[in-house]
Coordinates of C-alpha atoms and ligand atoms in Angstrom, one line a residue:
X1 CA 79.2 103.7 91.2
X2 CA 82.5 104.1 90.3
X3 CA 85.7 104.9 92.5
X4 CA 85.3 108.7 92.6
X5 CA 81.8 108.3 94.3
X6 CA 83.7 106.9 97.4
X7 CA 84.5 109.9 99.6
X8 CA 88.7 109.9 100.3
X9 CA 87.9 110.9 104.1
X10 CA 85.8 107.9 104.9
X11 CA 88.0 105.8 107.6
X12 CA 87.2 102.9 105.4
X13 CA 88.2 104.7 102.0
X14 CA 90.4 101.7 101.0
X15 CA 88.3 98.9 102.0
X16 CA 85.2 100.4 100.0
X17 CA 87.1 100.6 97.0
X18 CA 88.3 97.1 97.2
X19 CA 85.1 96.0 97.8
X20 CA 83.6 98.0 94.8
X21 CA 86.5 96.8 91.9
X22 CA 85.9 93.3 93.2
X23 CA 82.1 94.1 92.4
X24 CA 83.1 95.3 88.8
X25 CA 85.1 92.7 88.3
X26 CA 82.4 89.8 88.9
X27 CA 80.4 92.3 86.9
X28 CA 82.8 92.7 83.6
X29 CA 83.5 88.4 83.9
X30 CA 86.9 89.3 85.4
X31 CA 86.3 87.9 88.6
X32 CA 85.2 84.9 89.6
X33 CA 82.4 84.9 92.2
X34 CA 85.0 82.8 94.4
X35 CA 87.2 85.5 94.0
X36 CA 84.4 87.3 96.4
X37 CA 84.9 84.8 99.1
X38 CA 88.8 85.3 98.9
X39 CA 88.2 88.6 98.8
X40 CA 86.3 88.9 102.2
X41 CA 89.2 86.7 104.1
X42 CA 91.9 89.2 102.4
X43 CA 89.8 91.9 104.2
X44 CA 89.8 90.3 107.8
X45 CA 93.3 90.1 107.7
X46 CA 93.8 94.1 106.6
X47 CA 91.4 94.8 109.6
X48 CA 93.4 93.2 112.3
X49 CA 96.7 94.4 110.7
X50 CA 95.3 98.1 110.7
X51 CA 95.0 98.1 107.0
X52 CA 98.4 99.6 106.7
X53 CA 101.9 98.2 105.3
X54 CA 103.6 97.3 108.4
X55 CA 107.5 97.4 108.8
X56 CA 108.4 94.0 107.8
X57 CA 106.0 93.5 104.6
X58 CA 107.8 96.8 103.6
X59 CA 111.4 95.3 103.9
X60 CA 109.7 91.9 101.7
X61 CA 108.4 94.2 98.9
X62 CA 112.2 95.8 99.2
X63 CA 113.5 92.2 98.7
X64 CA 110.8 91.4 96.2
X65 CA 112.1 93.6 94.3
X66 CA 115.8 92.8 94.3
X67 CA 115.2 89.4 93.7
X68 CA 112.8 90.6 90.2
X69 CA 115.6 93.5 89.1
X70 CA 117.7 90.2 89.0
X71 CA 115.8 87.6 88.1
X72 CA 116.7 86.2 84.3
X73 CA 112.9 86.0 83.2
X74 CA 110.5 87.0 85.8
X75 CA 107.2 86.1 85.5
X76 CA 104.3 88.4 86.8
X77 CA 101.0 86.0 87.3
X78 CA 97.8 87.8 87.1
X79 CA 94.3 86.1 88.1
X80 CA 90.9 88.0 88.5
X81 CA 91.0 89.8 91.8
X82 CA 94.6 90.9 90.5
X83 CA 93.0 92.0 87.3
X84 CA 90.1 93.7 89.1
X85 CA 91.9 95.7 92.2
X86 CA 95.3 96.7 90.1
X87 CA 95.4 96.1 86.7
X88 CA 97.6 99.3 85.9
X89 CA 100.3 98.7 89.0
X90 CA 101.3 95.0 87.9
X91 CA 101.1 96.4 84.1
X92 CA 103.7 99.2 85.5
X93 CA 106.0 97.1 87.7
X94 CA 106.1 94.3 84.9
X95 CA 107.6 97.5 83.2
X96 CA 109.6 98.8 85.4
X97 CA 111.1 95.4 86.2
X98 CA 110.9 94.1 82.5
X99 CA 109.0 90.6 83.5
X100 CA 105.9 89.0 81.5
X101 CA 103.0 89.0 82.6
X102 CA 100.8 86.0 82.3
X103 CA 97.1 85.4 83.4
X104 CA 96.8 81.8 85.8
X105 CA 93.2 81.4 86.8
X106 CA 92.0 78.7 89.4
X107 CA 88.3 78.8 87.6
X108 CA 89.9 78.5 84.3
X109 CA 87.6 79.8 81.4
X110 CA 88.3 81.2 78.2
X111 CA 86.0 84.1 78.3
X112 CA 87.5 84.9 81.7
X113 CA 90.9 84.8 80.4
X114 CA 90.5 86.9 77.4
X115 CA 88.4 89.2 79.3
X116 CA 91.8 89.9 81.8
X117 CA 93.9 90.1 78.8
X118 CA 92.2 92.5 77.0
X119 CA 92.0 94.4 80.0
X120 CA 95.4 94.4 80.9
X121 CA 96.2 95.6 77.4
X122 CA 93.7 98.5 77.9
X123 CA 96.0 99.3 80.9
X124 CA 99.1 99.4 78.8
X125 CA 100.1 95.9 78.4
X126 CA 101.9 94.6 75.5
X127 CA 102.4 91.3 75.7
X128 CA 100.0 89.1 77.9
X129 CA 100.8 85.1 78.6
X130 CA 98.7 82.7 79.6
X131 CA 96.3 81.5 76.5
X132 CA 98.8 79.2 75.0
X133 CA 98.8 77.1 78.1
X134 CA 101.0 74.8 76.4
X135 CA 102.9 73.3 79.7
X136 CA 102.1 71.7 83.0
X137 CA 102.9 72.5 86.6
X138 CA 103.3 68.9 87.7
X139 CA 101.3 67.5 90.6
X140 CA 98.2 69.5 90.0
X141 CA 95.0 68.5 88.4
X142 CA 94.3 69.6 84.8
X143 CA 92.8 72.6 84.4
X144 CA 94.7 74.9 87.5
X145 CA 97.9 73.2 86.1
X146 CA 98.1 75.1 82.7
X147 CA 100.8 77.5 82.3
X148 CA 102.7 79.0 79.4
X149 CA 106.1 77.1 78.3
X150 CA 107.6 80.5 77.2
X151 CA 106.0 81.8 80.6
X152 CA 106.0 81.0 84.1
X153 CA 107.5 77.5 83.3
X154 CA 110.5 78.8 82.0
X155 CA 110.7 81.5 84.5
X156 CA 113.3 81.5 87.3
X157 CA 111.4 84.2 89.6
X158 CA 107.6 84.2 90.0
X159 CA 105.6 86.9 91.9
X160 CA 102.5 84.8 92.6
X161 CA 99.6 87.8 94.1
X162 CA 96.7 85.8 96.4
X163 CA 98.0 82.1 94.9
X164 CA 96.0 79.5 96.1
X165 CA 97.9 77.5 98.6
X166 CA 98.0 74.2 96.4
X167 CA 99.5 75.8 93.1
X168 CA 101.6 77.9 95.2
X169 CA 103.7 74.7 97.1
X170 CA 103.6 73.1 93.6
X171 CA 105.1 76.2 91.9
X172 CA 107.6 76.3 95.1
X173 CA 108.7 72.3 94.2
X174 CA 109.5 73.6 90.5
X175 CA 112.7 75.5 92.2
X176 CA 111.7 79.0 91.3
X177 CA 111.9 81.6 93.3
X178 CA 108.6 82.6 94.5
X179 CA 107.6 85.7 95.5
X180 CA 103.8 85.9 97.0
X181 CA 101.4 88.6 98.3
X182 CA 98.5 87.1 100.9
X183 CA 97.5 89.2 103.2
X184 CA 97.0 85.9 105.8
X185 CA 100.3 85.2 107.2
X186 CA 99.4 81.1 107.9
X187 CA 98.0 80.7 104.5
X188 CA 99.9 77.9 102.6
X189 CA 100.6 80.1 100.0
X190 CA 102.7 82.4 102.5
X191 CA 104.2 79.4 104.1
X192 CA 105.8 78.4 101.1
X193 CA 107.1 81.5 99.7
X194 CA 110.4 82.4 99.4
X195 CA 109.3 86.1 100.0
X196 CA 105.8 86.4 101.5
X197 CA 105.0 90.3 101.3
X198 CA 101.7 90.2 103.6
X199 CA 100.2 92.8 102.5
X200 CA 97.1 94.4 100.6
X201 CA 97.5 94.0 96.8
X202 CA 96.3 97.6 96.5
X203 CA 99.3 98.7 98.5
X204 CA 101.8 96.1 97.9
X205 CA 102.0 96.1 94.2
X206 CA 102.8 99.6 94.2
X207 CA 105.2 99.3 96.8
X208 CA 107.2 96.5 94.7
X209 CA 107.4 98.8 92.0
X210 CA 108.3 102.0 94.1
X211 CA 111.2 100.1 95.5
X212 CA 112.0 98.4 92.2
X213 CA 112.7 102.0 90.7
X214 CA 114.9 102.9 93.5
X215 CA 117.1 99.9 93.4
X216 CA 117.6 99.5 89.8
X217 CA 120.6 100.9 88.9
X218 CA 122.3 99.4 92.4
X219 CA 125.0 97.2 91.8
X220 CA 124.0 93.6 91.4
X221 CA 126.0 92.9 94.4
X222 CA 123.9 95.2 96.5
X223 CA 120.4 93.8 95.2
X224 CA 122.1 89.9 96.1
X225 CA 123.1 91.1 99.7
X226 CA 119.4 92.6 99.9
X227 CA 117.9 89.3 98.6
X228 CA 120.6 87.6 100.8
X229 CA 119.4 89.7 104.3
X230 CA 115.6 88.5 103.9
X231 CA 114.2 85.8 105.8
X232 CA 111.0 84.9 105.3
X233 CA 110.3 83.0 108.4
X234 CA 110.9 86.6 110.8
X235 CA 108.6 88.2 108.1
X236 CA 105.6 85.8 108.4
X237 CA 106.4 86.3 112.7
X238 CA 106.2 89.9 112.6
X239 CA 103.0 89.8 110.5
X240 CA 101.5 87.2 113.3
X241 CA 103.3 89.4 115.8
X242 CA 101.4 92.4 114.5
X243 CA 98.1 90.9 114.1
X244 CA 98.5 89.3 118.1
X245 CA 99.3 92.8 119.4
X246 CA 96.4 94.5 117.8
X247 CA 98.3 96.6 115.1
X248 CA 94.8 98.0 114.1
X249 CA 94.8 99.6 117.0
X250 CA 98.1 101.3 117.4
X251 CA 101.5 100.8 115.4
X252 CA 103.1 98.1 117.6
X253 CA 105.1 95.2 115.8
Ligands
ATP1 P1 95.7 78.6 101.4 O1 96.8 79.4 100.8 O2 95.8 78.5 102.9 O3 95.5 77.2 100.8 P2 93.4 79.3 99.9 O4 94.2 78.7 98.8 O5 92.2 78.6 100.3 O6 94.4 79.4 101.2 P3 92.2 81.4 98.8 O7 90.9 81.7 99.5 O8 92.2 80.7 97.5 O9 93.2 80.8 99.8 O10 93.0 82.8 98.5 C1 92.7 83.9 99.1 C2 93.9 84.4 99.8 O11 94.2 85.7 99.3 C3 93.7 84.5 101.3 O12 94.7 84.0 102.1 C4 93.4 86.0 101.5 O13 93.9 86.4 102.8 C5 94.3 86.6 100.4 N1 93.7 87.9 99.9 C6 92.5 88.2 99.5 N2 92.4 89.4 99.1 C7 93.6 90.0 99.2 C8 94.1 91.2 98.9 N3 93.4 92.2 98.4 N4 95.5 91.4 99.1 C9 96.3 90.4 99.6 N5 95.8 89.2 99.9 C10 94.5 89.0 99.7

């Protein structure tokens, strides 16, 4: 089964196909089979937000943005449900915003991480970090820990999609900015973020990118008022807000 095999005017169009590239992805040895698991929460969470992008993740992928159009060397990290739901967007923003992509895996195996980077390469992708694994993000245990010296430990803005909540507060105590995408606002991972865009993957990297082409030839001091105006705390509310007030059933916030 492929994509085109899903019919577009099925109510649950989106949440088929998500289910389906997972699928590949455990398939091709992209995904891990944990990534299933994390997979299923991710979808609870669309569900009772009405599997839409609601106002206030839409003003966080705005300030997302910003904060990567400015950002000295941003760092896109890519790990198998990333690779597996949108391996062309995150090739195109890392574009768009000029960042480097590097592949992190929690289940850290070679085969799995060649098999992401030659797939991002299919989609485009020149250069891909993450095999070098030459530095350490301190505080974690060995294998999660590896990242690239040239990579995201040199990097001063991170955009971290469906981080696990441990790497993600140790990636927050290195001082970057971090920018993550997890659809549960109480995750850890969203707690800790400087900009938690609780979202879909599927819509929210797109998003990031849409906005990044319309603020990138703003003046800097624009993008720094943008990035200035965004508080994360009244974005986590609102997603909490929407998910009390049953969203998925009509468009309160
Ligand atoms: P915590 O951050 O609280 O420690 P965790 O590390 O145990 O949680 P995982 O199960 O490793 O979390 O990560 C899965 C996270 O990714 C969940 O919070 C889930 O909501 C989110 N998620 C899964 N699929 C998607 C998706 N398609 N788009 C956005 N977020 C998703």
């Amino acid at each position: 089964m492929t994509d085109a095999d899903i019919p577009e005017d099925h109510p649950r169009y989106e949440s088929l196909v998500t289910r389906h590239r997972i699928e590949a992805g455990v398939e091709r040895g992209i995904t891990s089979r944990q990534g299933l698991i994390a997979q299923g929460r991710g979808e609870a969470f669309d569900y009772l937000l009405g599997e839409r992008t609601i106002e206030s993740a839409d003003r966080a992928a705005r300030a997302a943005a910003a904060h990567l159009l400015l950002a000295e060397r941003p760092v896109l990290s890519v790990n198998g449900n990333v690779a597996a739901l949108v391996p062309g967007e995150i090739v195109d923003l890392a574009d768009v915003v000029d960042a480097d992509l590097e592949v992190n895996l929690f289940n850290r195996t070679d085969e799995r991480m060649q098999a992401i980077a030659d797939s991002l390469r299919e989609h485009g992708a020149t250069e891909v970090k993450g095999l070098a694994a030459d530095a350490r993000i301190p505080g974690l245990s060995h294998e999660r820990a590896k990242i690239d010296a040239d990579g995201i430990a040199a990097a001063d803005v991170v955009l971290v999609p469906l981080e696990d909540g441990d790497r993600a507060a140790a990636l927050a105590k290195l001082g970057k900015v971090e920018i993550v995408i997890d659809l549960n606002p109480g995750s850890r991972s969203a707690r800790v973020a400087d900009v938690p865009i609780v979202d879909n993957v599927l819509r929210a990297v797109p998003n990031v990118t849409r906005h990044a082409r319309a603020l990138r030839d703003r003046p800097r001091a624009e993008l720094e008022a943008i990035v200035r105006e965004f508080d994360p705390d009244d974005a986590l509310e609102a997603a909490e807000r929407a998910i009390r007030n049953g969203s998925f059933a009509d468009d309160r916030e």
